[in-house]
Amino acid sequence: MVTHTHRFKYIVAALFLGVGFSLPLSAQEVALDELYQELLDADETSYARIEQQIIAQWEKSGSPAMDLLLRRGQDALNDGTPDVAVEHFSALVDHAPDFSEGYFGRATSYFLLGMMGPALEDIQTTLRLNPRHFEAMRGLAAIMQELERPADALELYELILAINPKSEEARQSVEALKLQLEGQTL
């Protein structure tokens, strides 16, 4: 258990440090860098709008066909059919293996289907492709909670707050997990 926790922490730290050393590769990356900076400086009224702008940037594949597969997968998730969503996201991953949203959507679908192993694998790929993907971190934190690893979930929520300090959901999760962990040590 201890070696898994340490290995997990090294992986998360490496992913997080990779953010600091990554250079903008395109105009979309420059725009994202600016949005992330705005998110750090946001107030209670503007952070949700900036968060949505970041997500909208993540969802731009550069290909109308890939964008269509993404929308179909998202629609299937919204319709409550994660098995259908897996098919759309798998096609997206096959045709656009460097597009993190395909992996993230499929990870979400796998999680809803109770398939933790494949969900973890796709979240890992999502974070490798997009280390600041706070939604993937949130998903990974949910999996850690499901696997009864609250300390790892807490660490992930704290990473989210380092990127998105106004996230009320992350803040509430940090408070709840700290209480849970304090209760375990009593």
Coordinates of N, CA and C in Angstrom, one line a residue:
M1 N 0.8 -1.2 0.0 CA 0.0 0.0 0.0 C 0.9 1.3 0.0
V2 N 1.9 1.2 0.8 CA 2.8 2.4 0.9 C 3.5 2.7 -0.4
T3 N 4.0 1.6 -1.1 CA 4.7 1.8 -2.3 C 3.7 2.3 -3.4
H4 N 2.5 1.9 -3.4 CA 1.5 2.4 -4.4 C 1.2 3.9 -4.1
T5 N 1.1 4.3 -2.9 CA 0.8 5.7 -2.5 C 2.0 6.5 -3.0
H6 N 3.2 6.1 -2.7 CA 4.4 6.9 -3.1 C 4.5 6.9 -4.6
R7 N 4.3 5.8 -5.3 CA 4.4 5.8 -6.7 C 3.3 6.8 -7.3
F8 N 2.1 6.7 -6.7 CA 1.0 7.6 -7.2 C 1.4 9.0 -7.0
K9 N 2.0 9.4 -5.8 CA 2.4 10.7 -5.6 C 3.5 11.2 -6.6
Y10 N 4.4 10.3 -6.9 CA 5.4 10.7 -7.9 C 4.8 10.9 -9.2
I11 N 3.9 10.1 -9.6 CA 3.2 10.3 -10.9 C 2.5 11.6 -11.0
V12 N 1.7 11.9 -9.9 CA 1.0 13.2 -9.9 C 1.9 14.4 -9.9
A13 N 3.0 14.3 -9.1 CA 4.0 15.3 -9.0 C 4.6 15.6 -10.4
A14 N 5.0 14.5 -11.0 CA 5.6 14.6 -12.4 C 4.7 15.2 -13.4
L15 N 3.4 14.8 -13.3 CA 2.4 15.4 -14.2 C 2.3 16.9 -13.9
F16 N 2.2 17.2 -12.6 CA 2.0 18.6 -12.3 C 3.3 19.5 -12.6
L17 N 4.5 18.9 -12.4 CA 5.7 19.6 -12.7 C 5.8 19.8 -14.2
G18 N 5.3 18.9 -15.0 CA 5.3 19.0 -16.4 C 4.6 20.2 -16.9
V19 N 3.7 20.7 -16.2 CA 3.0 21.9 -16.6 C 3.9 23.1 -16.6
G20 N 4.8 23.2 -15.6 CA 5.7 24.3 -15.5 C 6.7 24.3 -16.6
F21 N 7.1 23.2 -17.1 CA 8.1 23.1 -18.1 C 7.6 23.0 -19.6
S22 N 6.3 23.0 -19.7 CA 5.7 22.8 -21.1 C 5.7 24.2 -21.7
L23 N 6.1 24.3 -23.0 CA 6.1 25.5 -23.7 C 4.8 25.5 -24.6
P24 N 4.3 26.7 -24.9 CA 3.1 26.8 -25.8 C 3.5 26.3 -27.2
L25 N 2.6 25.4 -27.7 CA 2.9 24.9 -29.0 C 2.1 25.6 -30.1
S26 N 1.0 26.2 -29.7 CA 0.1 26.8 -30.7 C -0.6 28.0 -30.1
A27 N -1.3 28.7 -31.0 CA -2.2 29.8 -30.5 C -3.2 29.3 -29.5
Q28 N -3.7 28.1 -29.7 CA -4.6 27.5 -28.7 C -3.9 27.4 -27.3
E29 N -2.7 26.9 -27.3 CA -1.9 26.8 -26.0 C -1.7 28.1 -25.4
V30 N -1.4 29.2 -26.2 CA -1.2 30.5 -25.7 C -2.5 31.0 -25.1
A31 N -3.6 30.8 -25.8 CA -4.9 31.2 -25.3 C -5.2 30.4 -23.9
L32 N -4.9 29.2 -23.9 CA -5.2 28.4 -22.7 C -4.3 28.9 -21.5
D33 N -3.0 29.2 -21.8 CA -2.2 29.8 -20.8 C -2.7 31.0 -20.2
E34 N -3.3 31.9 -21.1 CA -3.9 33.1 -20.6 C -5.1 32.9 -19.8
L35 N -5.9 31.9 -20.2 CA -7.1 31.6 -19.5 C -6.8 31.0 -18.1
Y36 N -5.8 30.1 -18.0 CA -5.4 29.6 -16.7 C -4.9 30.7 -15.8
Q37 N -4.2 31.7 -16.3 CA -3.8 32.8 -15.5 C -5.0 33.6 -15.0
E38 N -5.9 33.8 -15.9 CA -7.2 34.5 -15.5 C -7.9 33.7 -14.4
L39 N -7.9 32.4 -14.5 CA -8.5 31.5 -13.6 C -7.9 31.7 -12.2
L40 N -6.6 31.8 -12.2 CA -5.9 32.1 -10.9 C -6.3 33.4 -10.2
D41 N -6.6 34.4 -11.1 CA -6.9 35.7 -10.6 C -8.4 36.0 -10.5
A42 N -9.2 35.0 -10.8 CA -10.7 35.2 -10.9 C -11.3 35.4 -9.6
D43 N -12.5 36.0 -9.6 CA -13.2 36.2 -8.4 C -14.4 35.2 -8.4
E44 N -15.3 35.2 -7.4 CA -16.4 34.3 -7.3 C -17.4 34.4 -8.5
T45 N -17.4 35.6 -9.1 CA -18.4 35.8 -10.2 C -17.9 35.4 -11.5
S46 N -16.5 35.4 -11.7 CA -16.0 35.1 -13.0 C -15.3 33.8 -13.2
Y47 N -15.1 33.0 -12.1 CA -14.3 31.8 -12.3 C -15.1 30.8 -13.1
A48 N -16.4 30.7 -13.0 CA -17.2 29.6 -13.7 C -17.1 29.9 -15.2
R49 N -17.2 31.2 -15.6 CA -17.1 31.5 -17.0 C -15.8 31.2 -17.6
I50 N -14.7 31.5 -16.8 CA -13.4 31.2 -17.3 C -13.1 29.7 -17.4
E51 N -13.6 29.0 -16.4 CA -13.6 27.5 -16.4 C -14.2 26.9 -17.6
Q52 N -15.4 27.4 -18.0 CA -16.1 27.0 -19.2 C -15.3 27.3 -20.5
Q53 N -14.7 28.5 -20.5 CA -13.8 28.9 -21.7 C -12.7 27.9 -21.8
I54 N -12.1 27.5 -20.7 CA -11.0 26.5 -20.8 C -11.5 25.2 -21.3
I55 N -12.6 24.7 -20.8 CA -13.2 23.5 -21.3 C -13.5 23.6 -22.8
A56 N -14.0 24.7 -23.2 CA -14.3 24.9 -24.6 C -13.0 24.8 -25.5
Q57 N -11.9 25.3 -25.0 CA -10.7 25.2 -25.7 C -10.2 23.7 -25.7
W58 N -10.4 23.0 -24.6 CA -10.0 21.6 -24.6 C -10.7 20.8 -25.7
E59 N -12.0 21.2 -25.9 CA -12.9 20.4 -26.8 C -12.7 20.7 -28.3
K60 N -11.7 21.6 -28.6 CA -11.4 21.9 -30.0 C -10.3 21.0 -30.5
S61 N -10.8 20.0 -31.3 CA -9.8 19.1 -31.9 C -9.1 19.6 -33.1
G62 N -9.7 20.5 -33.8 CA -9.2 21.0 -35.1 C -9.7 20.3 -36.3
S63 N -10.6 19.3 -36.0 CA -11.2 18.5 -37.1 C -12.7 18.5 -36.9
P64 N -13.5 18.9 -37.9 CA -15.0 18.8 -37.7 C -15.5 17.3 -37.4
A65 N -14.8 16.4 -38.1 CA -15.2 15.0 -37.9 C -15.0 14.5 -36.4
M66 N -13.8 14.9 -35.9 CA -13.5 14.5 -34.5 C -14.4 15.3 -33.5
D67 N -14.7 16.5 -33.8 CA -15.6 17.3 -33.0 C -17.0 16.6 -33.0
L68 N -17.4 16.1 -34.1 CA -18.7 15.4 -34.2 C -18.6 14.1 -33.3
L69 N -17.6 13.3 -33.4 CA -17.5 12.1 -32.5 C -17.5 12.5 -31.0
L70 N -16.8 13.6 -30.7 CA -16.8 14.1 -29.3 C -18.2 14.4 -28.9
R71 N -18.9 15.2 -29.7 CA -20.3 15.6 -29.4 C -21.2 14.4 -29.2
R72 N -21.1 13.4 -30.1 CA -21.9 12.2 -30.0 C -21.6 11.4 -28.8
G73 N -20.4 11.3 -28.4 CA -20.0 10.7 -27.1 C -20.6 11.4 -25.9
Q74 N -20.5 12.7 -25.9 CA -21.0 13.6 -24.8 C -22.5 13.4 -24.8
D75 N -23.2 13.4 -26.0 CA -24.6 13.3 -26.0 C -25.1 11.9 -25.4
A76 N -24.3 10.9 -25.8 CA -24.6 9.6 -25.2 C -24.5 9.5 -23.7
L77 N -23.5 10.2 -23.2 CA -23.3 10.3 -21.7 C -24.5 11.0 -21.1
N78 N -24.9 12.2 -21.7 CA -26.0 12.9 -21.2 C -27.3 12.2 -21.3
D79 N -27.4 11.3 -22.3 CA -28.6 10.4 -22.4 C -28.6 9.2 -21.5
G80 N -27.5 9.1 -20.8 CA -27.5 7.9 -19.8 C -27.1 6.6 -20.5
T81 N -26.4 6.7 -21.6 CA -26.0 5.4 -22.3 C -24.4 5.4 -22.4
P82 N -23.7 5.2 -21.3 CA -22.3 5.2 -21.3 C -21.7 4.1 -22.2
D83 N -22.4 3.0 -22.4 CA -21.9 2.0 -23.3 C -21.8 2.5 -24.8
V84 N -22.8 3.3 -25.2 CA -22.8 3.9 -26.5 C -21.7 5.0 -26.6
A85 N -21.5 5.7 -25.5 CA -20.5 6.7 -25.4 C -19.1 6.1 -25.6
V86 N -18.9 5.0 -25.0 CA -17.6 4.3 -25.1 C -17.3 4.1 -26.6
E87 N -18.3 3.7 -27.4 CA -18.0 3.4 -28.8 C -17.6 4.7 -29.5
H88 N -18.3 5.8 -29.3 CA -17.9 7.1 -29.9 C -16.6 7.6 -29.5
F89 N -16.3 7.5 -28.2 CA -15.0 8.0 -27.7 C -13.9 7.1 -28.1
S90 N -14.1 5.8 -28.2 CA -13.1 4.8 -28.8 C -12.8 5.2 -30.2
A91 N -13.8 5.5 -31.0 CA -13.5 5.9 -32.4 C -12.7 7.2 -32.4
L92 N -13.0 8.1 -31.5 CA -12.3 9.3 -31.5 C -10.9 9.1 -31.1
V93 N -10.6 8.3 -30.1 CA -9.3 7.9 -29.7 C -8.5 7.3 -30.8
D94 N -9.1 6.4 -31.5 CA -8.5 5.7 -32.7 C -8.1 6.7 -33.7
H95 N -8.9 7.6 -34.0 CA -8.6 8.6 -35.1 C -7.8 9.8 -34.7
A96 N -7.9 10.1 -33.4 CA -7.2 11.3 -32.9 C -6.5 11.0 -31.6
P97 N -5.4 10.1 -31.6 CA -4.8 9.6 -30.4 C -4.1 10.7 -29.5
D98 N -3.9 11.9 -30.1 CA -3.3 13.0 -29.3 C -4.3 14.0 -28.7
F99 N -5.6 13.7 -28.9 CA -6.7 14.6 -28.4 C -7.2 14.1 -27.1
S100 N -6.9 14.8 -26.0 CA -7.1 14.3 -24.7 C -8.6 14.1 -24.4
E101 N -9.5 14.9 -25.0 CA -10.9 14.8 -24.7 C -11.5 13.4 -25.0
G102 N -11.0 12.8 -26.0 CA -11.5 11.4 -26.3 C -11.2 10.5 -25.2
Y103 N -10.0 10.5 -24.6 CA -9.7 9.7 -23.5 C -10.5 10.1 -22.2
F104 N -10.6 11.4 -22.0 CA -11.4 11.8 -20.9 C -12.8 11.4 -21.0
G105 N -13.5 11.5 -22.1 CA -14.8 11.1 -22.3 C -15.0 9.6 -22.1
R106 N -14.0 8.8 -22.6 CA -14.1 7.4 -22.5 C -13.9 7.0 -21.0
A107 N -12.9 7.7 -20.3 CA -12.7 7.4 -18.9 C -14.0 7.6 -18.1
T108 N -14.7 8.7 -18.4 CA -15.9 9.0 -17.7 C -17.0 7.9 -18.0
S109 N -17.0 7.4 -19.2 CA -17.9 6.3 -19.6 C -17.6 5.1 -18.9
Y110 N -16.3 4.7 -18.9 CA -15.9 3.5 -18.2 C -16.2 3.6 -16.7
F111 N -16.0 4.7 -16.1 CA -16.3 4.9 -14.7 C -17.8 4.6 -14.4
L112 N -18.6 5.2 -15.3 CA -20.1 5.0 -15.1 C -20.5 3.5 -15.3
L113 N -19.7 2.8 -16.1 CA -19.9 1.4 -16.3 C -19.3 0.5 -15.2
G114 N -18.6 1.2 -14.3 CA -18.0 0.4 -13.2 C -16.7 -0.2 -13.6
M115 N -16.1 0.2 -14.7 CA -14.8 -0.4 -15.2 C -13.6 0.5 -14.8
M116 N -13.2 0.3 -13.5 CA -12.2 1.2 -12.9 C -10.8 1.1 -13.6
G117 N -10.4 -0.1 -14.0 CA -9.1 -0.2 -14.6 C -9.0 0.6 -15.9
P118 N -9.9 0.4 -16.9 CA -9.8 1.2 -18.1 C -10.0 2.7 -17.9
A119 N -10.9 3.0 -16.9 CA -11.1 4.4 -16.6 C -9.8 5.1 -16.1
L120 N -9.1 4.4 -15.2 CA -7.8 4.9 -14.7 C -6.8 5.0 -15.8
E121 N -6.7 4.0 -16.7 CA -5.8 4.1 -17.8 C -6.1 5.3 -18.7
D122 N -7.3 5.5 -19.0 CA -7.7 6.7 -19.9 C -7.5 8.0 -19.2
I123 N -7.7 8.1 -17.9 CA -7.4 9.3 -17.2 C -5.9 9.6 -17.1
Q124 N -5.1 8.6 -17.0 CA -3.7 8.7 -17.0 C -3.2 9.3 -18.4
T125 N -3.8 8.8 -19.4 CA -3.5 9.3 -20.8 C -4.0 10.7 -20.9
T126 N -5.1 11.0 -20.4 CA -5.7 12.4 -20.5 C -4.7 13.4 -19.8
L127 N -4.2 13.0 -18.6 CA -3.3 13.9 -17.9 C -1.9 13.9 -18.5
R128 N -1.5 12.9 -19.2 CA -0.2 12.9 -19.9 C -0.3 13.9 -21.0
L129 N -1.5 13.9 -21.7 CA -1.7 14.8 -22.9 C -2.0 16.2 -22.4
N130 N -2.7 16.4 -21.3 CA -3.1 17.7 -20.8 C -3.0 17.7 -19.3
P131 N -1.8 18.0 -18.8 CA -1.5 17.9 -17.3 C -2.3 18.9 -16.5
R132 N -2.9 19.9 -17.1 CA -3.7 20.9 -16.3 C -5.2 20.6 -16.4
H133 N -5.6 19.4 -16.8 CA -7.0 19.0 -17.1 C -7.6 18.8 -15.7
F134 N -8.2 19.9 -15.1 CA -8.7 19.8 -13.8 C -10.0 18.9 -13.7
E135 N -10.7 18.7 -14.8 CA -11.8 17.8 -14.8 C -11.3 16.3 -14.7
A136 N -10.2 16.0 -15.4 CA -9.7 14.7 -15.3 C -9.2 14.4 -13.9
M137 N -8.5 15.4 -13.3 CA -8.1 15.3 -11.9 C -9.3 15.1 -11.0
R138 N -10.4 15.8 -11.3 CA -11.6 15.6 -10.5 C -12.1 14.2 -10.6
G139 N -12.1 13.7 -11.9 CA -12.5 12.3 -12.1 C -11.6 11.3 -11.4
L140 N -10.3 11.5 -11.5 CA -9.3 10.6 -10.8 C -9.6 10.7 -9.3
A141 N -9.9 11.9 -8.7 CA -10.2 12.0 -7.3 C -11.4 11.2 -7.0
A142 N -12.4 11.2 -7.8 CA -13.6 10.4 -7.6 C -13.3 8.9 -7.6
I143 N -12.4 8.5 -8.5 CA -12.0 7.1 -8.5 C -11.3 6.7 -7.2
M144 N -10.4 7.6 -6.8 CA -9.6 7.4 -5.6 C -10.6 7.2 -4.4
Q145 N -11.6 8.0 -4.3 CA -12.6 7.9 -3.3 C -13.3 6.6 -3.4
E146 N -13.7 6.2 -4.6 CA -14.3 4.9 -4.8 C -13.5 3.7 -4.4
L147 N -12.2 3.9 -4.6 CA -11.2 2.8 -4.2 C -10.8 3.0 -2.7
E148 N -11.5 3.8 -2.0 CA -11.2 4.1 -0.6 C -9.7 4.5 -0.3
R149 N -9.3 5.5 -1.1 CA -8.0 6.1 -1.0 C -8.2 7.6 -0.8
P150 N -8.7 8.0 0.3 CA -9.0 9.4 0.6 C -7.8 10.3 0.6
A151 N -6.7 9.9 1.0 CA -5.5 10.7 1.0 C -5.1 11.1 -0.4
D152 N -5.2 10.1 -1.3 CA -4.8 10.4 -2.7 C -5.9 11.4 -3.3
A153 N -7.1 11.1 -3.0 CA -8.2 12.0 -3.5 C -8.0 13.5 -3.0
L154 N -7.6 13.6 -1.7 CA -7.3 14.9 -1.1 C -6.2 15.6 -1.9
E155 N -5.1 14.8 -2.2 CA -4.0 15.4 -2.9 C -4.4 15.9 -4.3
L156 N -5.3 15.2 -4.9 CA -5.8 15.6 -6.3 C -6.6 16.9 -6.2
Y157 N -7.5 16.9 -5.2 CA -8.4 18.1 -5.0 C -7.5 19.3 -4.7
E158 N -6.4 19.1 -4.0 CA -5.5 20.2 -3.7 C -4.8 20.7 -4.9
L159 N -4.4 19.7 -5.8 CA -3.9 20.1 -7.1 C -4.8 20.9 -8.0
I160 N -6.1 20.5 -7.9 CA -7.1 21.3 -8.6 C -7.2 22.7 -8.1
L161 N -7.1 22.9 -6.8 CA -7.2 24.2 -6.2 C -6.0 25.0 -6.6
A162 N -4.8 24.4 -6.8 CA -3.6 25.1 -7.3 C -3.8 25.7 -8.7
I163 N -4.7 25.0 -9.5 CA -5.0 25.5 -10.8 C -6.2 26.4 -10.8
N164 N -7.2 26.0 -10.0 CA -8.5 26.7 -10.0 C -8.9 26.9 -8.6
P165 N -8.3 28.0 -8.0 CA -8.5 28.2 -6.5 C -9.9 28.5 -6.1
K166 N -10.8 28.9 -7.0 CA -12.1 29.3 -6.7 C -13.1 28.1 -6.8
S167 N -12.6 26.9 -7.2 CA -13.5 25.8 -7.4 C -14.2 25.4 -6.1
E168 N -15.4 25.7 -6.0 CA -16.2 25.4 -4.8 C -16.3 23.9 -4.5
E169 N -16.5 23.1 -5.6 CA -16.6 21.7 -5.4 C -15.3 21.1 -4.9
A170 N -14.1 21.6 -5.4 CA -12.8 21.1 -4.9 C -12.6 21.5 -3.4
R171 N -13.0 22.7 -3.1 CA -12.8 23.2 -1.8 C -13.7 22.4 -0.8
Q172 N -14.9 22.2 -1.1 CA -15.8 21.4 -0.3 C -15.2 20.0 -0.1
S173 N -14.7 19.4 -1.2 CA -14.2 18.0 -1.1 C -12.9 18.0 -0.2
V174 N -12.1 19.0 -0.3 CA -10.9 19.1 0.5 C -11.3 19.1 2.0
E175 N -12.3 19.9 2.3 CA -12.8 20.0 3.7 C -13.3 18.7 4.2
A176 N -14.2 18.1 3.3 CA -14.8 16.8 3.7 C -13.7 15.7 3.9
L177 N -12.8 15.6 3.0 CA -11.7 14.6 3.1 C -10.8 14.8 4.3
K178 N -10.5 16.1 4.6 CA -9.7 16.4 5.7 C -10.4 15.9 7.0
L179 N -11.7 16.2 7.1 CA -12.4 15.7 8.2 C -12.4 14.2 8.3
Q180 N -12.6 13.5 7.2 CA -12.6 12.1 7.1 C -11.3 11.5 7.6
L181 N -10.2 12.1 7.1 CA -8.9 11.6 7.4 C -8.5 11.9 8.9
E182 N -9.0 13.0 9.4 CA -8.7 13.3 10.8 C -9.5 12.4 11.7
G183 N -10.7 12.0 11.3 CA -11.5 11.0 12.0 C -10.8 9.6 12.0
Q184 N -10.1 9.3 10.9 CA -9.5 8.0 10.8 C -8.3 7.9 11.8
T185 N -7.6 9.1 12.0 CA -6.4 9.1 12.8 C -6.7 9.1 14.3
L186 N -8.0 9.5 14.7 CA -8.3 9.5 16.1 C -8.4 8.2 16.8

